[in-house]
Amino acid sequence: MKILKTLAGAVALAGLMAGPALAADMTVGFSQIGSESGWRAAETTLTKEQAEKRGIDLKFADAQQKQENQIKAIRSFIAQGVDAILLAPVVATGWDQVLEEAKDAEIPVVLLDRQVDSSDDLYLTAVGSDLEHEGEVAGEWLVKEVGDKDCNIVELQGTTGSSPAIKRKAGFEKAISGHDNLKIVRSQTGDFTRTKGKEVMESFLKAENGGKNICALYAHNDDMAVGAIQAIKEAGLKPGSDILVVSIDAVPDIFLAMQNGEANATVELTPNMAGPAFDALDAYLKDGTKPEKFIQTESKLYTQSDDPKSIYEEKKNQGY
Ligand code: GYE
């Protein structure tokens, strides 16, 4: 494949290629973080479906949340001579070396749903949402919902060192800054999982007078919010009213919670990052078309007034 690419590149460069770009099947290595949340599992499902539909040979590696496993997988893809690599980077730092190796091997890398601190000449493009904006949307909803009432907020952060955890925190804090009646009183990572979200929420409730001091929960993803909702109920409080619940992803189960009045708002993140990624790779590998460095997906706010029942039904057919 690489010889074909070089030939195609050379001929295209000389402007001598008269016919259509060379079409050829792609072999793509996908280093996925793991399956920590319903959203992550849906992203994996949709990536495999997109590859199947496009006749792409997808080599899938699940890193079980460990960066070293992702780096190993990328090195294995390079050794196999894949045409491209998809990477959902578990954390934002520590990628320079392995991305240099991929670049030296002339294998384009596309980032999915999270970003890296490396220089952007080390990857072809990044497909994802504006993570800081998601945090702002969540914060702006709470500011409006609470008005001038005093509101102590507890925050369940995503995976420590991941770009969504860093940026969703920053965006939310930006939205509530200037509203002195809203205050984050406790903030800790729940690692994007339901189990940890429940565990950490239990500790918040204990530390805050059984939850009586808590007005709202901001969770960086719905899975942690769903776990926390369980903890709030077990503490004898009503999630969605005693404690407002706002989170991000818009997975089906958060709409179930909304139907029961147990969650209030979520910011949607599409799990179909692979579609735009494969489109960009197709254009690049066939005729060298360079995509923008960031292909942004949209972030839409949903609340209880958005008919959660029918959204739940729709979402169930979107890879979840
Ligand atoms: O919000 C969460 C997953 O990287 C933005 O990762 C993604 C996040 C998503 O664990 O459910």
XYZ file of C-alpha atoms and ligand atoms in Angstrom:
331
model
C 0.000 0.000 0.000
C 2.813 2.409 0.910
C 4.417 2.033 -2.554
C 1.044 2.810 -4.165
C 0.700 5.873 -1.940
C 4.152 7.173 -2.841
C 3.490 6.610 -6.504
C 0.120 8.307 -6.245
C 1.690 11.157 -4.305
C 4.473 11.627 -6.825
C 2.216 11.491 -9.842
C -0.392 13.748 -8.224
C 2.417 16.161 -7.266
C 3.592 16.306 -10.866
C -0.049 17.075 -11.740
C 0.201 14.254 -14.268
C -2.493 12.071 -12.694
C -5.305 12.274 -15.217
C -7.565 9.499 -13.884
C -9.430 9.214 -10.551
C -7.342 8.884 -7.365
C -6.150 5.389 -6.693
C -8.854 3.537 -4.732
C -7.644 0.872 -2.352
C -8.838 -0.756 0.835
C -7.462 0.742 4.027
C -6.060 -1.124 6.984
C -6.562 1.003 10.098
C -5.326 0.329 13.633
C -7.635 1.639 16.392
C -6.185 2.144 19.881
C -9.308 2.486 22.057
C -9.121 3.508 25.737
C -11.377 0.745 27.050
C -15.087 0.471 27.892
C -15.350 2.699 30.969
C -18.701 4.212 29.979
C -21.777 3.598 27.874
C -20.600 6.364 25.577
C -17.201 4.705 25.056
C -18.814 1.367 24.255
C -21.059 3.081 21.688
C -18.050 4.776 20.086
C -16.405 1.369 19.677
C -19.563 -0.173 18.202
C -20.015 2.654 15.718
C -16.336 2.650 14.700
C -16.532 -1.064 13.884
C -19.811 -0.522 11.986
C -18.328 2.358 9.977
C -15.231 0.282 9.123
C -17.386 -2.653 8.015
C -19.587 -0.407 5.872
C -16.548 1.155 4.155
C -14.621 -2.076 3.591
C -11.886 -0.949 5.998
C -9.845 -3.679 7.693
C -9.937 -2.476 11.342
C -7.364 -3.767 13.832
C -8.892 -3.083 17.273
C -6.918 -2.817 20.549
C -8.605 -2.190 23.934
C -6.112 -0.560 26.335
C -8.072 -1.210 29.559
C -7.572 2.479 30.481
C -3.751 2.210 30.411
C -1.607 4.582 28.339
C 1.226 2.058 28.144
C -1.122 -0.389 26.436
C -2.095 2.281 23.911
C 1.558 3.017 23.150
C 2.248 -0.722 22.726
C -0.733 -1.044 20.373
C 0.424 1.912 18.258
C 3.905 0.379 17.951
C 2.334 -2.903 16.884
C 0.224 -1.134 14.248
C 3.384 0.556 12.923
C 5.177 -2.821 12.756
C 2.187 -4.265 10.853
C 2.445 -1.410 8.345
C -1.149 -0.215 8.704
C -2.285 2.638 6.448
C -3.566 4.804 9.337
C -4.090 4.840 13.095
C -7.085 6.000 15.171
C -6.207 6.975 18.752
C -8.554 7.921 21.589
C -5.848 9.149 24.007
C -6.649 8.251 27.636
C -4.624 11.222 28.922
C -3.308 14.374 27.243
C 0.455 13.996 27.845
C 3.186 11.428 27.031
C 2.500 10.857 23.312
C 5.366 12.708 21.564
C 7.714 9.744 21.157
C 5.232 7.243 19.746
C 3.583 9.851 17.522
C 7.043 10.698 16.129
C 7.511 6.988 15.356
C 4.199 6.903 13.470
C 5.191 10.060 11.574
C 8.591 8.562 10.658
C 6.723 5.510 9.333
C 4.500 7.887 7.286
C 1.386 6.534 9.007
C -1.222 9.275 9.630
C -2.795 9.366 13.112
C -6.322 10.665 13.766
C -7.309 11.511 17.350
C -10.840 10.637 18.501
C -12.839 12.421 21.237
C -9.868 13.534 23.345
C -6.867 15.719 22.600
C -3.117 15.494 23.266
C -0.590 18.136 24.327
C 1.768 17.100 21.493
C 2.443 19.431 18.577
C -0.287 19.158 15.957
C 2.186 18.203 13.216
C 2.281 14.804 14.935
C -1.283 13.918 13.968
C -3.370 14.380 10.814
C -6.486 15.709 12.557
C -8.515 15.439 15.780
C -12.252 14.648 15.696
C -14.129 15.725 18.807
C -16.309 18.200 20.624
C -15.338 21.547 22.128
C -14.850 20.061 25.588
C -14.574 23.392 27.390
C -17.787 24.591 25.743
C -19.561 21.465 27.029
C -18.587 22.412 30.588
C -19.781 25.961 29.962
C -23.160 24.773 28.641
C -23.609 22.644 31.760
C -22.621 25.553 34.016
C -24.840 28.054 32.209
C -27.819 25.704 32.610
C -27.223 25.501 36.371
C -26.774 29.275 36.705
C -30.172 29.771 35.048
C -31.860 26.957 37.005
C -30.654 28.177 40.401
C -31.210 31.920 39.950
C -29.928 33.832 42.979
C -30.414 30.931 45.456
C -27.277 29.791 47.291
C -26.073 26.524 45.735
C -23.254 24.269 46.951
C -22.075 22.123 44.033
C -20.220 18.812 44.120
C -18.252 17.812 41.015
C -17.398 14.337 39.716
C -14.410 14.800 37.414
C -13.444 12.546 34.529
C -10.174 10.612 34.317
C -7.334 12.626 35.882
C -5.105 14.175 33.207
C -7.553 13.542 30.366
C -8.458 16.501 28.137
C -12.226 16.172 28.857
C -11.623 16.268 32.628
C -9.359 19.318 32.356
C -11.516 21.237 29.881
C -14.974 20.354 31.188
C -13.862 21.551 34.641
C -12.497 24.799 33.211
C -15.626 25.462 31.146
C -18.007 24.870 34.054
C -15.960 27.108 36.364
C -15.957 29.836 33.708
C -19.767 29.678 33.477
C -20.377 29.939 37.225
C -17.679 32.540 37.873
C -19.269 35.882 38.739
C -22.191 34.117 40.400
C -21.057 34.103 44.042
C -24.149 32.152 45.123
C -22.827 29.088 43.240
C -19.831 27.361 44.797
C -18.050 24.063 44.092
C -17.553 22.639 47.596
C -16.182 19.196 46.677
C -14.504 17.950 43.505
C -12.946 14.543 42.855
C -12.399 12.137 39.977
C -14.910 9.359 39.396
C -12.854 8.168 36.405
C -15.868 8.357 34.048
C -17.363 5.153 35.526
C -20.714 4.467 37.258
C -19.100 2.479 40.060
C -16.603 5.172 40.975
C -19.215 7.888 40.481
C -21.443 6.182 43.074
C -18.545 5.624 45.485
C -17.312 9.228 45.374
C -20.855 10.608 45.625
C -21.358 8.504 48.782
C -18.297 10.196 50.286
C -19.563 13.642 49.267
C -22.956 12.949 50.894
C -21.330 11.777 54.133
C -19.053 14.824 54.216
C -21.882 17.275 53.508
C -24.370 16.598 56.316
C -25.911 13.578 54.595
C -26.298 15.649 51.420
C -28.456 18.330 53.037
C -25.748 20.930 52.232
C -25.585 19.899 48.551
C -27.755 21.704 45.998
C -26.337 20.266 42.739
C -24.083 17.627 41.199
C -22.023 18.369 38.075
C -20.639 15.138 36.584
C -18.228 15.164 33.608
C -20.174 12.252 32.112
C -23.616 10.648 32.440
C -22.245 7.321 33.682
C -20.820 8.919 36.827
C -24.094 10.847 37.224
C -26.134 7.604 37.020
C -23.931 6.041 39.698
C -24.272 9.164 41.856
C -28.066 9.155 41.450
C -28.118 5.705 43.043
C -26.059 7.000 45.977
C -28.349 10.022 46.449
C -31.427 7.765 46.558
C -29.754 5.392 49.033
C -29.084 8.432 51.243
C -32.833 9.062 51.286
C -32.729 12.167 49.091
C -34.416 12.896 45.759
C -31.951 13.306 42.860
C -33.246 15.855 40.344
C -34.977 17.903 43.054
C -33.203 17.779 46.448
C -29.965 17.625 44.461
C -30.001 18.870 40.849
C -28.053 16.648 38.397
C -26.289 17.981 35.290
C -23.823 15.952 33.201
C -22.450 15.342 29.688
C -22.713 12.662 26.934
C -26.517 12.233 26.506
C -26.409 8.418 26.737
C -29.794 6.593 26.835
C -29.784 5.923 30.594
C -29.607 9.610 31.491
C -32.921 10.038 29.642
C -34.396 7.204 31.693
C -33.316 9.111 34.811
C -34.838 12.310 33.380
C -38.140 10.510 32.763
C -38.155 9.605 36.483
C -37.315 13.188 37.440
C -33.931 12.018 38.782
C -31.677 13.942 36.362
C -32.128 17.446 34.996
C -29.804 18.198 32.072
C -27.148 16.653 29.833
C -24.918 17.946 27.017
C -24.800 15.649 23.991
C -21.585 14.139 22.619
C -21.923 12.099 19.446
C -20.335 8.622 19.657
C -19.856 8.664 15.873
C -16.364 10.144 15.715
C -15.192 7.462 13.265
C -17.371 8.654 10.361
C -15.615 12.040 10.015
C -12.272 10.364 10.814
C -12.585 7.806 8.011
C -13.777 10.494 5.577
C -10.665 12.570 6.327
C -8.372 9.546 6.002
C -10.010 8.510 2.733
C -9.401 11.915 1.168
C -5.859 12.113 2.518
C -4.733 8.613 1.506
C -6.315 8.803 -1.933
C -5.184 12.218 -3.111
C -3.264 13.828 -0.281
C -6.087 16.189 0.771
C -5.109 17.584 4.184
C -8.051 18.063 6.604
C -8.375 20.859 9.188
C -6.445 20.028 12.365
C -9.731 19.909 14.351
C -13.007 18.469 13.070
C -15.561 19.646 15.651
C -18.719 17.728 16.566
C -21.693 19.582 18.045
C -22.756 19.852 21.683
C -26.512 20.100 22.307
C -28.199 20.654 25.700
C -31.103 18.352 26.652
C -33.338 18.899 29.666
C -36.432 17.230 31.145
C -38.611 19.401 28.879
C -37.156 17.709 25.764
C -39.381 14.591 25.849
C -36.786 12.216 27.401
C -38.933 9.154 26.664
C -38.716 9.458 22.868
C -35.081 10.555 22.977
C -34.306 7.409 24.987
C -35.929 5.276 22.252
C -34.006 7.110 19.493
C -30.706 6.867 21.350
C -31.101 3.099 21.829
C -30.678 2.749 18.037
C -27.561 4.919 17.867
C -24.955 2.340 18.763
C -25.756 2.083 22.480
O -17.508 11.912 27.914
C -16.905 9.648 28.591
C -15.780 8.728 28.147
O -13.475 11.163 25.945
C -15.139 12.865 25.831
O -14.756 9.622 27.669
C -14.855 11.378 26.050
C -15.321 10.910 27.410
C -16.837 10.728 27.552
O -15.350 7.932 29.178
O -18.143 8.973 28.712
